[in-house]
Amino acid sequence: MIGIIARKELRELVRDGRLRLVAALVVLLLLASMAFGWRQAAAVAAEREAAQRTADALWVDQGDKNPHVAAHYGKHVFKPSGALAFLDPGVDPYLGVTLELAAHQRTLPRDAAAGDASSLARFGTLSAATVLQLFVPLLIIALGFGAWSGERERGTLRQLAATGVRPRQLLLGKAIGVSGALALVLLPAAAAAGGVALALGEGVAWSRLAALLPGYLAYYAVIVAVTFVASARARSSRAALVALVGFWSVTCLVLPRLASDAAPRVAPLPSPDAFAAAVKRDLETGLPGAPREDRVEAHLGTLLEREGFEGAENLMPDALLQGFELQAEAAFEDEVFDHHVEALLDAIARQERVSQWAAALSPYLAIRALSSGLAGTDFAHHRAFQTDAERYRQALVRALNEDFARNAGDEGWRYRAGRDLWARAPAFEHAPPGLGWALRHNAVALTLLLAWLLLAWAAAGFTAQRVKVVG
Amino acid sequence: MAMLEAVGLRKAYGDFVALHGLDLAIEPGEVFCLLGANGAGKTTTIQLFLGFIEPTAGAVRINGLDVATHGLETKKHIAYIPENVMLYPNLTGIENLAFFTRLAGRGDLDDAALRATLVEAGLQPEAADRPVGGYSKGMRQKVGVAMAIAKGATALLLDEPTSGLDPKGSNEFSNLLVRLRERGVAILMATHDLFRSKEVGTRVGIMKHGRLVACMATNDLSHVDLERIYLEHMHD
C-alpha cells in the first residue's frame, strides 16, 4: 500500500518539469561546490606539504647558533587537513591552518571572532555544506509543499479518502516518494563525495564520512516532516509555501544571526589589545597570587632537584645554571600563556555551545555543528590542534634550553649548536581526534537533532490523522 | 439489509442546520435520486456517508457498519463519483485507475483487467495511455466509473456526476448506472436532472432546506408528474 503511494508520488514529482529544473539546479550546485571544495582542499594540501617542507628545511638549515637563539627563531606547524574539509570547511577559512611557534610567545589563531560570523557570510564561500544545509531544504520544500494541500485543492484528496487508505500509510507513502525524488538528487552527489574523498587519498576518515550520512538524512527527514505538517494544515498550497519559506528564513538565516549576536553576551571575549595587555602585565608581575619571582624560583628548584643539583647552585658552571634559569622562565611564561589562552578558548567554546543550544529552535544549527564536527573542521578540532601545537612548542623550547644548559660549558652564550641538534627535534605530529570524540563534542547538537526528528514526525503523524478532506 | 442507511441524520454548522434528521434506506439494486435546489442538503448527505464530515446527531451506516466508528471498513464497499472526478494530471488514465484501484485493496487486478474496465466504462482504448491532464470531463467521469467497477463497489455515492456532460455523455453515464444497478449495486445520486432520475432511478426524493419533503417510486410516475411535483415543492 505504502509502496503504491510512494511510486505514484515519485512519478508525479519526476514528471513535473519545474521540479526537474530545480532538482537539476541543486545537483549542479552540489557538484560545483564539491569540485570547488576538492580544488581548494587539494591546493591547501599541496601548499601545506610544500610549506611544511620549506619550514622544516629552514629549521634544519638555520646554521650554527645558540640553541636558545634558535628557540627564538621559531618553527611553523600546519594543521593536517580534515580529509572532509572539501565537504565542510567549517572554521578553517576563519582560523587558518598554520601556527608559528617560538620561544616566549604563544600564537593565537588569527581572528577567532570570525568563527561565529553569520550564516550570510557563508554564502560567500559556496561549500558543499552550504548547499546541503541551506539549499537542499529549499528543494525539499519545493517537492513537498503541495503534498497535501495540492491534493485537497485538486480534489484528489476526496478521491483518496474514498478508497479507505489509512492516513498513516498515506503519510509514509508520500514521505518515501519525496525521499525517492530527493535520493535521485543526492545520490550523484554522494557518489561524487566518495570519489573526491578517494582522490584526495590518505587520511580519509571513512567512519566520519559514514557518520555524516545519517546526520544529513535525519536533518532532511525533519524538513520533510515540517513540510508535510505545513502542507496538511495550510489553507492552500500557496499559504503552505509562504509558511515554509518563512520557516526556512527564520531557522536558516535569522536564528543563526541572532545566536551569533547572543554568543558574545553570554561569553564575552576581550579585545585583542586588552588580551595582549593582560598577558604582558602578568608576564612582568606574575599571575594574581603567584608573583613572577616565586614561580620562576619554584620552577628552577624543581629542575635542579630533578637534575640532582639541589643546593649546589654555587658549584655549578654558569652556563648550566643559566640554561636551567632560561627554562624556569619559559615554564613560568607557559603558565601565564596557558592561563590566559585557555580562558579565551573556553570563552569561544562557550560561544559555540550557545550556537549548539540554539539548535533547539533551528535544525539547521544542529546539522551545521554536527557536520563541521564530523568533518573535523569545527572549533573543538581546531582547539585540539592548537593544544597539540602548544605542547610541541613547550617541548621544543625545553629541549633547546636544556641542550644549552648541558653542553654550553665554559663557552656560555658563545656556545653554538648545529644541524645535528636541529635535525633531532621531532617533527610535529597531530592526530585528529576520533569519531567518538567528535560526537561527544557535538552531543548537544546531536541530541537536539534527534529531538527535532521525533517531534516533527510525531506532529506529521498527528496532522495526517486529522487532515480535513473537504473545506 | 439496507446497503446505505441514514437514521435521524442531522448536520448543523453553528446556527445553520444543513440537514434536519434525515431517514433513508437504500437496498442493493436500488437507485435513489436526490433532487433539490443547491443548498438543500444533497451534498451534505453524501459527504456524511463518505465520512468527510461528522454528523451532529443520528448515524449513517454502510452495509450495517456505522461510518463514525468504522470509517475505513465502510470505504471497502463504496465508490464515490463527484461532479468532477479529480485525477492526477501528470499520470495517464491507466496509471490513475491502477493507483486508486490498488489503494482500494484490489492489487490482484492486472494491467489487462484494468484496461478492460476502462473500455467497459466507455473510454476509447487509445486514451488509456494519455495523461489525464488532456481528458475531457466526460472522459474523467468514465475513469471514475471504471474505478467503481474495478473496486467492485457495492454502493455508489454520486454527487451530480452528469452535470456539465453533453446529452450523449450523460446518456452513456446513465447506461453504466443501469448496468451497475442490475448487478445489485446500491446507488445514491444527487442530481438536478429530472429526466435521468426518472430513467435511471428506482426512487426519487426531493430535498428542501435540509429536509426530505417527498419520496416516491419512479415506476408510478411519468416525467410530467415528476416535474410538476418537483416544481410544487420548490415554491416557497
XYZ file of C-alpha atoms in Angstrom:
707
model
C 0.000 0.000 0.000
C 2.738 2.407 1.065
C 4.788 1.369 -1.952
C 1.889 2.141 -4.293
C 1.564 5.633 -2.852
C 5.315 6.212 -2.884
C 5.600 5.177 -6.534
C 2.736 7.445 -7.550
C 4.251 10.402 -5.640
C 7.638 9.839 -7.203
C 6.129 9.502 -10.678
C 4.226 12.756 -10.263
C 7.301 14.605 -8.996
C 9.575 13.260 -11.707
C 7.099 14.266 -14.413
C 6.879 17.833 -13.141
C 9.090 19.896 -15.445
C 9.579 22.730 -12.960
C 10.741 20.342 -10.268
C 13.126 18.682 -12.705
C 14.650 22.089 -13.353
C 15.022 22.931 -9.658
C 16.472 19.496 -8.919
C 18.955 19.791 -11.782
C 19.994 23.152 -10.386
C 20.632 21.697 -6.943
C 22.603 18.781 -8.409
C 24.673 21.272 -10.357
C 25.284 23.412 -7.286
C 26.270 20.369 -5.265
C 28.697 19.053 -7.845
C 30.164 22.511 -8.480
C 30.614 23.229 -4.785
C 32.227 19.844 -4.315
C 34.565 20.362 -7.259
C 35.440 23.728 -5.795
C 35.987 22.181 -2.368
C 38.131 19.475 -3.938
C 40.366 22.004 -5.708
C 40.589 24.037 -2.540
C 41.441 21.027 -0.395
C 43.993 19.720 -2.900
C 45.599 23.155 -3.148
C 45.721 23.563 0.611
C 47.186 20.086 0.992
C 49.864 20.738 -1.633
C 50.642 24.134 -0.173
C 50.824 22.738 3.286
C 53.174 19.994 2.198
C 55.431 22.446 0.391
C 55.309 24.928 3.246
C 55.974 22.267 5.845
C 58.954 21.066 3.822
C 60.281 24.614 3.466
C 59.694 25.298 7.120
C 61.448 22.095 8.139
C 64.336 22.865 5.776
C 64.645 26.410 7.112
C 64.718 24.998 10.615
C 67.348 22.384 9.899
C 69.440 24.735 7.731
C 69.281 27.691 10.063
C 73.019 27.390 10.613
C 75.054 27.109 13.795
C 73.723 29.183 16.643
C 72.993 29.148 20.292
C 70.075 26.786 20.996
C 68.121 29.447 22.862
C 68.530 31.822 19.927
C 67.191 29.041 17.747
C 64.171 28.817 20.007
C 63.554 32.498 19.267
C 63.936 31.800 15.575
C 60.907 29.513 15.803
C 59.141 26.979 13.676
C 55.949 26.782 11.626
C 53.485 23.922 12.028
C 50.403 23.073 9.989
C 47.048 21.590 10.870
C 46.610 18.342 8.961
C 43.656 18.689 6.615
C 40.474 17.227 7.906
C 40.062 14.921 4.930
C 36.438 16.028 4.745
C 37.231 19.740 4.669
C 36.248 19.659 0.999
C 32.682 18.943 2.128
C 32.537 21.250 5.092
C 35.422 23.686 5.629
C 33.937 24.703 8.992
C 36.047 27.327 10.750
C 39.202 26.607 8.729
C 38.699 29.652 6.492
C 38.455 31.846 9.597
C 41.107 30.332 11.814
C 43.606 29.224 9.206
C 45.596 26.017 9.298
C 49.043 27.227 10.365
C 50.675 28.335 13.591
C 54.095 29.920 14.207
C 55.826 28.512 17.272
C 58.690 30.311 19.057
C 60.125 30.934 22.492
C 58.451 33.441 24.808
C 55.240 33.616 22.826
C 52.117 31.700 22.212
C 50.500 32.416 18.893
C 46.764 32.697 18.633
C 44.555 31.862 15.708
C 44.324 34.921 13.552
C 40.747 36.026 14.042
C 38.855 33.863 16.476
C 35.778 36.098 16.461
C 35.154 35.338 12.801
C 34.383 31.781 13.804
C 30.937 32.989 14.750
C 30.209 35.002 11.632
C 26.605 34.975 10.470
C 25.374 32.384 8.047
C 25.117 35.057 5.368
C 28.892 35.150 5.339
C 28.728 31.510 4.314
C 27.057 32.336 1.043
C 30.336 33.945 0.119
C 32.151 30.621 0.176
C 29.848 28.187 -1.534
C 30.835 24.955 0.150
C 29.064 21.653 -0.340
C 27.936 22.006 3.283
C 26.194 25.284 2.426
C 24.333 23.627 -0.426
C 23.487 20.566 1.667
C 22.374 22.573 4.690
C 20.653 25.564 3.091
C 19.617 24.734 -0.474
C 18.581 21.096 -0.245
C 15.917 22.033 2.353
C 14.545 24.525 -0.174
C 14.373 21.699 -2.704
C 12.509 19.542 -0.160
C 10.059 22.379 0.386
C 9.579 22.661 -3.379
C 8.989 18.908 -3.608
C 6.617 18.643 -0.674
C 4.706 21.858 -0.036
C 1.788 20.664 -2.164
C 1.838 17.068 -0.942
C -1.413 17.512 0.991
C -2.719 20.952 0.138
C -2.332 20.214 -3.582
C -4.376 17.030 -3.273
C -7.049 18.954 -1.431
C -7.094 21.763 -3.989
C -7.297 19.383 -6.938
C -9.997 17.358 -5.215
C -7.965 14.161 -5.350
C -7.828 14.050 -1.549
C -11.575 13.238 -1.539
C -10.951 10.502 -4.046
C -8.119 9.189 -1.900
C -10.207 9.288 1.261
C -12.971 7.346 -0.508
C -10.559 4.479 -1.207
C -10.227 3.837 2.527
C -6.478 4.354 2.619
C -5.128 4.857 6.127
C -3.781 8.360 6.821
C -0.566 6.918 8.260
C 0.025 4.894 5.106
C -0.609 7.970 3.009
C 1.869 9.929 5.127
C 4.563 7.262 4.892
C 3.977 6.726 1.194
C 4.282 10.413 0.499
C 7.406 10.654 2.655
C 9.031 7.788 0.774
C 8.011 9.312 -2.542
C 9.590 12.648 -1.692
C 12.651 10.860 -0.301
C 12.955 8.920 -3.541
C 12.926 12.131 -5.550
C 15.493 13.570 -3.159
C 17.647 10.473 -3.491
C 17.749 10.998 -7.249
C 19.331 14.371 -6.495
C 21.602 13.325 -3.649
C 22.918 10.002 -4.921
C 25.080 11.558 -7.653
C 26.357 13.988 -5.031
C 27.111 11.191 -2.572
C 28.951 9.268 -5.269
C 30.906 12.399 -6.143
C 31.761 12.939 -2.470
C 33.070 9.393 -2.191
C 35.062 9.870 -5.393
C 36.612 13.113 -4.199
C 37.449 11.560 -0.832
C 39.196 8.714 -2.679
C 41.013 11.125 -4.973
C 42.245 13.199 -2.055
C 43.715 9.984 -0.766
C 45.399 9.320 2.532
C 43.773 10.089 5.782
C 40.184 9.854 4.692
C 38.136 9.259 7.788
C 35.614 6.876 6.244
C 33.894 6.383 9.594
C 33.359 10.126 9.753
C 32.008 10.236 6.206
C 29.722 7.329 7.111
C 28.513 9.209 10.192
C 27.791 12.344 8.180
C 25.288 10.444 6.061
C 22.736 9.564 8.782
C 23.229 13.062 10.204
C 22.151 14.704 6.978
C 19.381 12.139 6.435
C 17.968 12.964 9.878
C 18.107 16.668 9.020
C 16.261 16.109 5.749
C 13.691 13.898 7.463
C 12.983 16.808 9.818
C 12.470 19.155 6.877
C 10.199 16.644 5.110
C 8.051 16.305 8.251
C 7.848 20.076 8.780
C 6.927 20.497 5.105
C 4.152 17.907 5.411
C 2.760 19.461 8.568
C 2.594 22.858 6.874
C 1.118 21.357 3.709
C -1.564 19.441 5.602
C -2.542 22.321 7.834
C -2.351 25.265 5.469
C -5.468 26.605 3.820
C -3.817 26.439 0.401
C -0.596 25.366 -1.258
C 0.363 28.991 -1.594
C -0.085 29.539 2.142
C 1.933 26.390 2.834
C 4.750 27.624 0.615
C 4.796 31.034 2.276
C 4.850 29.453 5.733
C 7.650 27.075 4.766
C 9.836 29.715 3.176
C 9.259 31.711 6.361
C 10.362 28.723 8.441
C 13.438 28.367 6.264
C 14.356 32.050 6.534
C 13.933 32.119 10.284
C 15.747 28.871 11.058
C 18.480 29.168 8.421
C 19.139 32.907 8.336
C 17.616 34.816 11.242
C 18.264 32.451 14.157
C 21.938 31.761 13.310
C 22.422 35.516 13.144
C 20.685 36.003 16.492
C 22.668 33.142 18.021
C 25.960 34.644 16.920
C 24.829 38.011 18.271
C 23.840 36.469 21.576
C 27.025 34.414 21.967
C 29.332 37.360 22.882
C 26.823 38.448 25.521
C 26.896 35.028 27.141
C 30.671 34.666 26.856
C 32.344 37.986 26.077
C 35.822 37.900 24.557
C 38.441 40.505 25.489
C 39.556 42.799 22.699
C 42.904 41.771 21.157
C 44.556 44.821 22.754
C 43.136 44.137 26.198
C 44.131 40.493 25.905
C 47.706 41.372 24.896
C 47.948 43.938 27.692
C 46.750 41.451 30.307
C 49.257 38.834 29.117
C 52.061 41.404 29.115
C 51.201 42.592 32.609
C 51.141 39.072 34.026
C 54.382 38.148 32.257
C 56.016 41.038 34.119
C 54.447 40.542 37.536
C 53.055 37.039 37.544
C 49.519 35.760 37.844
C 47.426 37.006 40.764
C 48.627 35.296 43.936
C 51.694 33.831 42.207
C 54.351 36.548 41.787
C 56.784 36.081 38.962
C 59.887 35.647 41.176
C 58.254 32.974 43.318
C 57.145 30.912 40.339
C 60.480 31.147 38.490
C 62.244 30.182 41.718
C 59.909 27.243 42.198
C 60.411 26.013 38.627
C 64.164 26.362 38.954
C 64.062 24.442 42.208
C 62.118 21.611 40.623
C 64.513 21.495 37.680
C 67.594 21.436 39.849
C 66.123 18.771 42.055
C 65.252 16.658 39.038
C 68.763 17.014 37.651
C 70.360 16.318 41.037
C 71.849 19.795 41.575
C 69.719 20.743 44.520
C 71.527 23.173 46.777
C 74.624 23.039 44.599
C 73.961 26.217 42.607
C 77.263 27.756 43.666
C 79.241 24.787 42.413
C 77.564 24.671 39.004
C 79.118 26.050 35.812
C 77.499 29.373 34.865
C 76.131 28.157 31.542
C 74.443 25.183 33.178
C 72.699 27.357 35.713
C 71.754 29.914 33.048
C 70.275 27.181 30.875
C 68.123 25.991 33.762
C 67.154 29.549 34.559
C 66.069 30.104 30.977
C 63.931 27.004 31.157
C 62.465 28.016 34.518
C 61.453 31.360 32.994
C 59.950 29.619 29.990
C 57.958 27.365 32.329
C 56.644 30.427 34.170
C 55.717 32.122 30.896
C 53.898 28.994 29.781
C 51.830 29.155 32.955
C 50.780 32.698 32.122
C 50.060 31.870 28.485
C 48.101 28.784 29.421
C 46.043 30.703 31.924
C 45.046 33.449 29.516
C 44.758 31.441 26.330
C 42.763 28.640 27.923
C 40.350 31.224 29.375
C 39.988 32.740 25.918
C 39.463 29.381 24.253
C 36.977 28.390 26.963
C 35.012 31.550 26.210
C 34.972 30.719 22.494
C 33.872 27.184 23.336
C 31.026 28.624 25.428
C 30.015 30.744 22.439
C 29.991 27.614 20.322
C 27.749 25.960 22.872
C 25.269 28.845 22.703
C 25.046 28.223 18.992
C 24.566 24.492 19.567
C 21.774 25.086 22.093
C 20.099 27.457 19.668
C 19.569 24.338 17.583
C 16.581 23.762 19.849
C 14.928 26.396 17.649
C 16.687 25.654 14.378
C 17.512 22.224 12.979
C 19.904 23.992 10.619
C 22.129 24.975 13.550
C 22.144 21.357 14.710
C 23.318 19.976 11.391
C 25.776 22.835 10.925
C 27.508 21.992 14.206
C 27.323 18.248 13.632
C 28.557 18.471 10.061
C 31.653 20.544 10.776
C 32.289 18.437 13.875
C 32.259 15.232 11.856
C 34.273 16.842 9.074
C 36.900 17.708 11.701
C 36.761 21.399 10.922
C 34.870 22.766 13.905
C 36.311 24.844 16.711
C 36.821 21.850 19.006
C 39.076 20.204 16.430
C 40.907 23.448 15.924
C 41.461 23.719 19.634
C 42.799 20.173 19.779
C 45.297 21.156 17.076
C 46.316 24.283 18.978
C 46.746 22.343 22.198
C 48.988 19.813 20.496
C 50.963 22.591 18.833
C 51.453 24.348 22.152
C 52.590 21.150 23.818
C 55.035 20.649 20.958
C 56.304 24.213 21.289
C 56.915 23.833 25.002
C 58.770 20.556 24.487
C 60.894 22.065 21.710
C 61.860 25.115 23.743
C 62.619 22.917 26.733
C 64.834 20.614 24.669
C 66.768 23.608 23.280
C 67.202 25.250 26.668
C 68.366 22.014 28.208
C 70.850 21.433 25.405
C 72.214 24.879 26.137
C 72.432 24.065 29.855
C 74.146 20.724 29.402
C 76.531 21.426 26.564
C 77.480 25.114 26.704
C 80.119 24.587 29.379
C 82.695 27.360 29.503
C 81.576 28.778 26.161
C 78.432 30.129 27.778
C 76.385 32.275 25.402
C 79.072 31.781 22.757
C 78.114 28.103 22.581
C 76.700 27.116 19.205
C 74.773 24.036 18.314
C 74.329 22.904 14.711
C 72.421 20.877 12.255
C 72.629 17.717 14.388
C 70.584 19.243 17.158
C 68.043 20.897 14.834
C 67.514 17.621 12.993
C 66.971 15.787 16.274
C 63.877 17.899 17.056
C 60.927 15.599 16.329
C 58.513 16.539 13.558
C 55.206 17.980 14.683
C 52.530 15.312 14.630
C 48.874 15.999 15.220
C 46.497 13.070 15.026
C 42.959 14.436 14.703
C 40.696 13.109 17.463
C 38.484 10.119 16.738
C 34.838 9.856 15.749
C 33.619 9.286 19.312
C 35.414 12.414 20.480
C 33.835 14.427 17.662
C 30.375 13.119 18.536
C 30.850 13.856 22.235
C 31.756 17.445 21.444
C 28.555 17.760 19.438
C 26.332 15.840 21.842
C 24.029 18.834 22.275
C 23.554 19.300 18.537
C 23.113 15.557 18.033
C 20.520 15.278 20.799
C 18.599 18.290 19.576
C 18.601 16.988 16.009
C 17.126 13.700 17.222
C 14.560 15.614 19.286
C 13.591 17.585 16.174
C 13.275 14.331 14.267
C 10.965 12.745 16.828
C 8.828 15.828 17.397
C 8.491 16.720 13.726
C 7.402 13.196 12.798
C 5.039 12.971 15.759
C 3.500 16.229 14.557
C 3.308 14.938 10.984
C 1.596 11.725 12.118
C -0.814 13.675 14.290
C -1.632 16.096 11.481
C -2.100 13.342 8.902
C -4.647 11.619 11.177
C -6.659 14.811 11.324
C -6.284 16.154 7.844
C -9.503 17.764 6.582
C -10.768 16.190 3.365
C -13.186 18.949 2.440
C -13.144 22.708 3.006
C -30.491 -5.273 4.981
C -30.162 -1.780 3.573
C -26.837 -1.104 1.926
C -26.947 2.633 2.595
C -28.806 3.860 5.634
C -29.294 7.211 7.363
C -31.040 7.331 10.729
C -32.154 10.646 12.207
C -29.194 12.187 10.427
C -28.605 15.806 11.356
C -25.840 18.215 10.462
C -25.558 21.732 11.829
C -22.904 24.366 11.315
C -23.376 26.633 14.290
C -26.920 28.068 13.964
C -27.304 26.893 10.386
C -28.865 23.475 10.070
C -27.869 21.828 6.797
C -29.766 18.621 7.469
C -32.753 18.068 9.789
C -32.993 14.422 10.850
C -32.869 12.525 7.569
C -34.091 8.922 7.454
C -33.223 6.966 4.367
C -32.534 3.349 3.427
C -31.312 2.162 0.046
C -31.313 -1.539 -0.805
C -28.945 -3.333 -3.185
C -30.122 -2.863 -6.762
C -31.830 0.413 -5.918
C -31.003 3.824 -7.391
C -32.147 6.639 -5.156
C -32.037 10.054 -6.825
C -31.853 13.070 -4.534
C -33.361 16.138 -6.143
C -33.429 19.661 -4.831
C -32.093 23.152 -5.255
C -28.476 23.995 -4.466
C -28.002 24.151 -0.703
C -30.876 21.778 0.001
C -28.519 19.324 1.755
C -27.782 16.800 -1.020
C -24.001 17.151 -0.977
C -24.018 17.270 2.838
C -25.833 13.908 2.861
C -23.303 12.340 0.525
C -20.313 13.727 2.439
C -21.777 12.314 5.651
C -21.961 8.879 4.019
C -18.318 9.300 2.981
C -17.285 10.347 6.462
C -15.730 13.570 5.147
C -17.816 15.437 7.718
C -19.230 14.185 11.001
C -22.937 14.155 11.852
C -24.222 16.438 14.597
C -26.759 13.752 15.546
C -28.008 10.480 14.137
C -25.974 7.951 12.219
C -25.009 6.817 8.737
C -24.470 3.134 8.078
C -22.995 1.349 5.105
C -23.685 -2.373 4.889
C -24.714 -2.178 8.541
C -21.443 -0.546 9.680
C -21.546 2.846 11.352
C -19.402 5.302 9.376
C -18.461 7.214 12.529
C -16.861 4.181 14.161
C -15.880 2.029 11.175
C -14.862 4.717 8.721
C -12.143 2.768 6.940
C -14.082 -0.522 6.684
C -17.108 1.145 5.178
C -14.867 2.520 2.393
C -14.337 -1.013 1.117
C -17.917 -1.116 -0.070
C -18.297 2.269 -1.638
C -17.196 4.223 -4.655
C -17.554 7.956 -4.935
C -18.044 9.928 -8.106
C -18.241 13.680 -7.587
C -19.379 16.317 -10.056
C -15.799 16.401 -11.303
C -13.802 13.227 -10.901
C -10.398 14.632 -9.999
C -7.322 12.726 -11.095
C -3.583 13.291 -11.251
C -2.995 15.267 -14.448
C 0.599 14.064 -14.863
C -0.437 10.415 -14.798
C -2.159 8.559 -17.627
C -5.700 7.231 -17.381
C -4.500 3.692 -16.771
C -1.979 4.872 -14.155
C -4.674 6.803 -12.314
C -7.042 3.851 -12.392
C -4.313 1.437 -11.274
C -3.345 3.747 -8.404
C -6.834 4.227 -6.988
C -7.833 0.602 -7.555
C -4.766 -0.751 -5.787
C -5.229 1.682 -2.935
C -8.763 0.371 -2.620
C -7.266 -3.047 -1.995
C -7.599 -4.619 -5.448
C -3.937 -5.315 -6.078
C -4.969 -8.532 -7.840
C -6.141 -6.750 -10.996
C -3.506 -6.764 -13.704
C -2.957 -4.225 -16.429
C -5.175 -6.064 -18.938
C -8.069 -6.298 -16.488
C -7.784 -2.584 -15.725
C -7.739 -1.691 -19.421
C -10.807 -3.842 -19.961
C -12.547 -1.956 -17.167
C -11.725 1.381 -18.770
C -13.221 0.150 -22.034
C -16.265 -1.173 -20.180
C -16.694 2.288 -18.701
C -16.743 3.644 -22.253
C -13.270 5.123 -22.638
C -11.601 4.681 -26.031
C -8.746 2.149 -25.610
C -6.142 4.540 -27.047
C -6.958 7.196 -24.437
C -5.764 4.968 -21.584
C -2.107 5.827 -22.099
C -2.561 9.583 -22.400
C -2.004 11.904 -19.431
C -5.294 12.733 -17.751
C -4.428 16.431 -17.945
C -5.733 16.334 -21.515
C -9.003 14.491 -20.763
C -12.446 15.997 -21.202
C -14.814 15.992 -18.258
C -16.756 13.080 -19.742
C -13.573 11.029 -20.016
C -12.686 11.713 -16.414
C -16.170 10.694 -15.270
C -15.644 7.443 -17.160
C -12.407 6.812 -15.295
C -14.440 7.433 -12.134
C -16.938 4.760 -13.164
C -14.090 2.413 -14.071
C -12.703 2.953 -10.563
C -16.080 1.945 -9.113
C -16.308 -1.146 -11.334
C -12.720 -2.238 -10.728
C -13.085 -1.815 -6.992
C -16.187 -3.983 -7.063
C -18.080 -1.396 -5.033
C -21.477 -2.481 -3.742
C -22.613 1.048 -3.007
C -22.163 4.141 -5.160
C -22.281 7.712 -3.932
C -22.715 10.135 -6.805
C -22.739 13.903 -6.421
C -24.161 15.477 -9.589
C -21.994 13.210 -11.734
C -23.561 14.226 -15.053
C -23.879 17.972 -14.689
C -21.979 19.605 -17.493
C -21.910 16.486 -19.656
C -23.390 16.704 -23.136
C -26.547 14.634 -23.739
C -24.558 11.778 -25.285
C -22.133 11.659 -22.383
C -24.998 11.885 -19.948
C -26.778 9.050 -21.731
C -23.683 6.840 -21.674
C -23.254 7.514 -17.999
C -26.882 6.589 -17.294
C -26.484 3.330 -19.170
C -23.491 2.471 -16.997
C -25.548 3.158 -13.865
C -28.324 0.903 -15.083
C -25.830 -1.889 -15.621
C -24.400 -1.440 -12.131
C -27.922 -1.356 -10.694
C -28.662 -4.636 -12.402
C -25.590 -6.130 -10.736
C -27.111 -5.267 -7.382
C -25.196 -2.124 -6.557
C -26.984 0.338 -4.272
C -26.727 3.846 -5.672
C -27.357 7.216 -4.068
C -27.180 10.032 -6.608
C -27.609 13.740 -6.034
C -28.701 15.355 -9.285
C -30.591 18.185 -10.965
C -31.561 16.054 -13.927
C -35.271 15.113 -13.555
C -35.302 13.226 -16.843
C -32.366 10.968 -15.935
C -33.763 10.481 -12.439
C -36.902 9.028 -13.883
C -34.920 6.903 -16.385
C -32.278 5.513 -14.044
C -33.768 5.915 -10.587
C -35.908 3.405 -8.807
C -36.922 6.070 -6.300
C -36.584 9.837 -6.182
C -36.511 12.061 -3.121
C -36.917 15.817 -3.093
C -34.943 17.815 -0.577
C -35.618 21.328 0.577
C -33.849 23.292 3.311
C -32.270 20.176 4.740
C -35.429 18.074 4.806
C -36.595 15.232 2.597
C -40.002 16.635 1.656
C -41.105 13.960 -0.797
C -40.104 10.423 -1.653
C -41.633 8.288 -4.382
C -41.036 5.310 -6.630
C -40.351 6.170 -10.250
C -42.407 3.438 -11.900
C -45.591 5.098 -10.551
C -44.569 8.393 -12.130
C -44.493 9.996 -15.532
C -41.897 12.604 -16.460
C -44.606 15.231 -16.338
C -45.783 14.185 -12.888
C -42.268 14.284 -11.526
C -41.645 17.761 -12.888
C -44.960 19.026 -11.505
C -44.346 17.627 -8.036
C -40.783 18.956 -8.040
C -41.874 22.477 -9.011
C -44.657 22.456 -6.427
C -42.127 21.781 -3.722
C -39.791 24.449 -4.973
C -42.466 27.140 -4.427
C -41.980 28.919 -1.158
